[in-house]
Short mmCIF file of C-alpha atoms and ligand atoms in Angstrom, two decimals:
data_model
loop_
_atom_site.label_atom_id
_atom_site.label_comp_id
_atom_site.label_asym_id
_atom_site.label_seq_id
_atom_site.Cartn_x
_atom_site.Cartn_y
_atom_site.Cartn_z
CA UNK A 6 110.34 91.45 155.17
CA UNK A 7 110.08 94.95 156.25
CA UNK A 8 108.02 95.49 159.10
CA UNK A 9 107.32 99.57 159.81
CA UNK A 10 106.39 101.33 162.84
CA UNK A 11 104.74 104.62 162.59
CA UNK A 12 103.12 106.88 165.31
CA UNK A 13 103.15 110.57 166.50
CA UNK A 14 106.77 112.19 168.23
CA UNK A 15 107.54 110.18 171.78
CA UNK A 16 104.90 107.26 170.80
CA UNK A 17 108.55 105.15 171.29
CA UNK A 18 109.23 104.59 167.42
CA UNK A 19 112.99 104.05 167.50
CA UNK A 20 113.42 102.38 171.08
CA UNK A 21 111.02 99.93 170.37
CA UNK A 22 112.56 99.34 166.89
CA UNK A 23 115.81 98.89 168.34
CA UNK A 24 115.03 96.46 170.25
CA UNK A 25 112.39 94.89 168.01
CA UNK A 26 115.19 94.81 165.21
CA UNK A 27 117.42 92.98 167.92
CA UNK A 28 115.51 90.95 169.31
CA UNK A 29 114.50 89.36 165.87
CA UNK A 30 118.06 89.53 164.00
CA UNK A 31 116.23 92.37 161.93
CA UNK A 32 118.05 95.27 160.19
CA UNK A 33 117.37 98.57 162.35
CA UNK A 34 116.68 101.77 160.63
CA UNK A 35 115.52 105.23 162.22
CA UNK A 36 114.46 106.93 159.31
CA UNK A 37 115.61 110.34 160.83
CA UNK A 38 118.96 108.92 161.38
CA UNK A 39 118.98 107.67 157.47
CA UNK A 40 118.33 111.52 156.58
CA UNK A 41 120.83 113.21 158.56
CA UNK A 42 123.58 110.10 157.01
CA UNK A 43 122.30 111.03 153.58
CA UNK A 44 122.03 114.66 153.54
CA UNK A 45 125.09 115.35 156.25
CA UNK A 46 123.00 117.54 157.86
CA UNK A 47 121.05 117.40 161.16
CA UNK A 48 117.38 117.43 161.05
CA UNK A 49 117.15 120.71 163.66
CA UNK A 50 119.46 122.45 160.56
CA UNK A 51 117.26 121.18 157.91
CA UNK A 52 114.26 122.67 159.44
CA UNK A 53 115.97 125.63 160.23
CA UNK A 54 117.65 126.65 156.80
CA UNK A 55 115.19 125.10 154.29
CA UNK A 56 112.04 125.06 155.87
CA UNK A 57 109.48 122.04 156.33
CA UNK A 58 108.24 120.89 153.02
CA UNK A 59 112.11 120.44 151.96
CA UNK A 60 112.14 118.18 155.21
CA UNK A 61 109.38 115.95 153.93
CA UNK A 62 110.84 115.77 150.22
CA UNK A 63 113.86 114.21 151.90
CA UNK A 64 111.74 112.26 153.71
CA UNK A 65 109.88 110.91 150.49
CA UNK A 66 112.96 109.99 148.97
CA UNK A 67 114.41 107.66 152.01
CA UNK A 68 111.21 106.06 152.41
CA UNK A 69 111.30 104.89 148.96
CA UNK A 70 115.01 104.33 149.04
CA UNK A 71 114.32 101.71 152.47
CA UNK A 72 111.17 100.38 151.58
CA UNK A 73 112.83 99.22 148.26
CA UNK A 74 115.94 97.26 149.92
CA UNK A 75 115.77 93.48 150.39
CA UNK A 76 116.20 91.84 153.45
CA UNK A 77 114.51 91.74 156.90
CA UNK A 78 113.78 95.39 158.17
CA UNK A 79 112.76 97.50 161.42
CA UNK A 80 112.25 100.94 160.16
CA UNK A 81 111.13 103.43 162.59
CA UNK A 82 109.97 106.33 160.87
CA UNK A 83 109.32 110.30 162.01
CA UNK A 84 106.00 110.81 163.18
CA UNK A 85 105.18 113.29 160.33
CA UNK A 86 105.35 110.55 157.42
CA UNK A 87 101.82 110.14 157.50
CA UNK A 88 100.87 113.74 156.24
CA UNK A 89 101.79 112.71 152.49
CA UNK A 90 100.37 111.02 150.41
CA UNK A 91 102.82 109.71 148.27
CA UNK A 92 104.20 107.97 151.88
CA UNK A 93 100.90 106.90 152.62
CA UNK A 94 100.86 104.80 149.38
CA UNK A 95 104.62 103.70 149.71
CA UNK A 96 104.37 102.93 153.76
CA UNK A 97 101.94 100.07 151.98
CA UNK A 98 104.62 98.23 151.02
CA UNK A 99 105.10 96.93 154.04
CA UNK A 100 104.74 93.63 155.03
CA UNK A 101 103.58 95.38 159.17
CA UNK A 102 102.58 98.50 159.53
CA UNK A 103 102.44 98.83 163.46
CA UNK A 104 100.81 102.09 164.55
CA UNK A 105 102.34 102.66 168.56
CA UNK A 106 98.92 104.24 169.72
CA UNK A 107 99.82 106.39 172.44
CA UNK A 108 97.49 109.15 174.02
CA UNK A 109 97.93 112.65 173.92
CA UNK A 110 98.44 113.22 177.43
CA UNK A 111 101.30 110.67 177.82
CA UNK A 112 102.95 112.39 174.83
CA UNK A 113 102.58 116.10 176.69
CA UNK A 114 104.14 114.29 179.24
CA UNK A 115 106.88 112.60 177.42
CA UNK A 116 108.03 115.26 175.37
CA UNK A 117 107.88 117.83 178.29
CA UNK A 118 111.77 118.15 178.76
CA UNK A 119 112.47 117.28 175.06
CA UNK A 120 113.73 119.95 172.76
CA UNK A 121 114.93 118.10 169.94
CA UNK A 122 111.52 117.84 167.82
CA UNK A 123 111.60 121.21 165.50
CA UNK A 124 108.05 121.46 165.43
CA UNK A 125 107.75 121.86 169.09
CA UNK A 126 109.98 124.93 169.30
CA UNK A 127 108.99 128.08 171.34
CA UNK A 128 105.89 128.56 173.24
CA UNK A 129 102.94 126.58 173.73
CA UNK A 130 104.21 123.18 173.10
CA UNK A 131 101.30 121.66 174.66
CA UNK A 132 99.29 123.27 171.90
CA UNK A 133 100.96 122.63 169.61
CA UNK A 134 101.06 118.93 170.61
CA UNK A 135 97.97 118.95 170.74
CA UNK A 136 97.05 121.04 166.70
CA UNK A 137 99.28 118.41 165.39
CA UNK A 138 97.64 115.57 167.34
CA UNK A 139 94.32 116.03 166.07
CA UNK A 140 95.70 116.61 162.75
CA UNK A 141 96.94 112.98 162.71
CA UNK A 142 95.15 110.68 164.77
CA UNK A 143 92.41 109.98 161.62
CA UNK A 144 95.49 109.31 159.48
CA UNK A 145 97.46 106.81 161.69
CA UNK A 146 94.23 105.16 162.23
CA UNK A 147 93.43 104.80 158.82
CA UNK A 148 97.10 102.91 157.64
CA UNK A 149 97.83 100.46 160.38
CA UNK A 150 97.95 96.71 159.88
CA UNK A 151 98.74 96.57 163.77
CA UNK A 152 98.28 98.27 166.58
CA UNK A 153 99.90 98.60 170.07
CA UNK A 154 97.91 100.08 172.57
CA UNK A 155 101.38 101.96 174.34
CA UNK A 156 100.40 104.27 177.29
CA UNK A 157 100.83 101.84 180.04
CA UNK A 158 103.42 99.32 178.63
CA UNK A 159 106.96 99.82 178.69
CA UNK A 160 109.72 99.46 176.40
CA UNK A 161 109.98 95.97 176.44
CA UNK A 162 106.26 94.98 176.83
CA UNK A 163 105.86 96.79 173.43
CA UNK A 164 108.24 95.30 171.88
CA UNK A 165 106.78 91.53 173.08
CA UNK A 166 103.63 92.68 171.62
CA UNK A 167 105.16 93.08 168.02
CA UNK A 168 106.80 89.91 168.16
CA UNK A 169 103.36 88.11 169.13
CA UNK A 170 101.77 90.00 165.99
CA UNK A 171 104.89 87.80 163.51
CA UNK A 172 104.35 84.80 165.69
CA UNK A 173 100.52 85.06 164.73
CA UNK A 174 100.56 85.43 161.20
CA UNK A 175 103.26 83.37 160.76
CA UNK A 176 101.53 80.28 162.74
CA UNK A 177 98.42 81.27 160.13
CA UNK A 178 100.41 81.04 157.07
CA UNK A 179 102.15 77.12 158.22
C1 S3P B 202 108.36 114.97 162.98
C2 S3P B 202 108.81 113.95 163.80
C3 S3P B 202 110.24 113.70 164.04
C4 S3P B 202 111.09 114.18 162.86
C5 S3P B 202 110.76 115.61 162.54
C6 S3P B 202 109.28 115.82 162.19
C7 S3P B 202 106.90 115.18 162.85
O1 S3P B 202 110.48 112.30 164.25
O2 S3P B 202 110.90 113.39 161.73
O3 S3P B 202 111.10 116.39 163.64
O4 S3P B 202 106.48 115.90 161.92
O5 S3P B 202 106.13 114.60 163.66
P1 S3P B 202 110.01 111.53 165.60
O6 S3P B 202 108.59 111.09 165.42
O7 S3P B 202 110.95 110.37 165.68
O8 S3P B 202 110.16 112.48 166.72
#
């Protein structure tokens, strides 16, 4: 079972993934993470030297690497996933696809301090939050098989919202 969580930068992928994975005895993955194990290389550097679309090939590749693997998964992955196609149609195989639906203004917010996200570098972040927002929103829309409402939840309440979304279709499939 391989349940996936997708949403823009600071929508809480990975925490709530974490904890989802815990929580459920699930295997946790942060795709991001799996990258930087697979290439030895941080993602900043991979930016940086080889420019995006090598970033997304990489990407391409662990997606279909994880989404082939048995066993029950949590993968979190990079809020930039959705701009391929080829990861559209693969992110199908998932058994969840949980969009974390989280407003643009709570992301300004979030990401304020942040200067890890490469595609946020140098002036005008809020723009550029904003460019890349607009770009998306149709997309995540469009490939969800749940969605979590996020702004005024925390951590934890989103994660208890996931877990009612397995107890649900599981009680419909008994
Ligand atoms: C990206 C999001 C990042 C990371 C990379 C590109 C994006 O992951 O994959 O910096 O294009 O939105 P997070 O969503 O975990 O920040």
């Amino acid at each position: 079972m391989i349940l996936t969580l997708i949403g823009f930068m600071g929508s809480g992928k990975s925490s709530v993934g974490r904890l989802l994975a815990e929580e459920l005895s699930f295997t946790f993955v942060d795709m991001d993470d799996f990258i930087e194990e697979m290439t030895g290389r941080k993602i900043r550097e991979i930016f940086r030297e080889d420019g995006e679309e090598v970033f997304r090939k990489m990407e391409t590749k662990a997606l279909s690497t994880l989404l082939g693997l048995d066993g029950s998964l949590v993968l979190a992955t990079g809020g930039g996933v959705v701009t391929r196609e080829e990861n559209r149609n693969l992110l199908k195989k998932s058994d969840y696809i949980i969009y974390l639906r989280t407003g643009m203004e709570t992301i300004k917010n979030r990401l304020k301090n942040d200067d890890s996200r490469p595609l946020l570098q140098g002036e005008n972040r809020d723009g550029k939050i904003a460019h890349l927002f607009d770009e998306r929103l149709a997309t995540y829309e469009n490939l969800f098989t749940h969605v979590v409402d996020t702004d005024s939840l925390s951590v934890l309440e989103v994660v208890e919202v996931c877990r009612g979304f397995l107890q649900k279709s599981f009680s419909r499939r008994l």
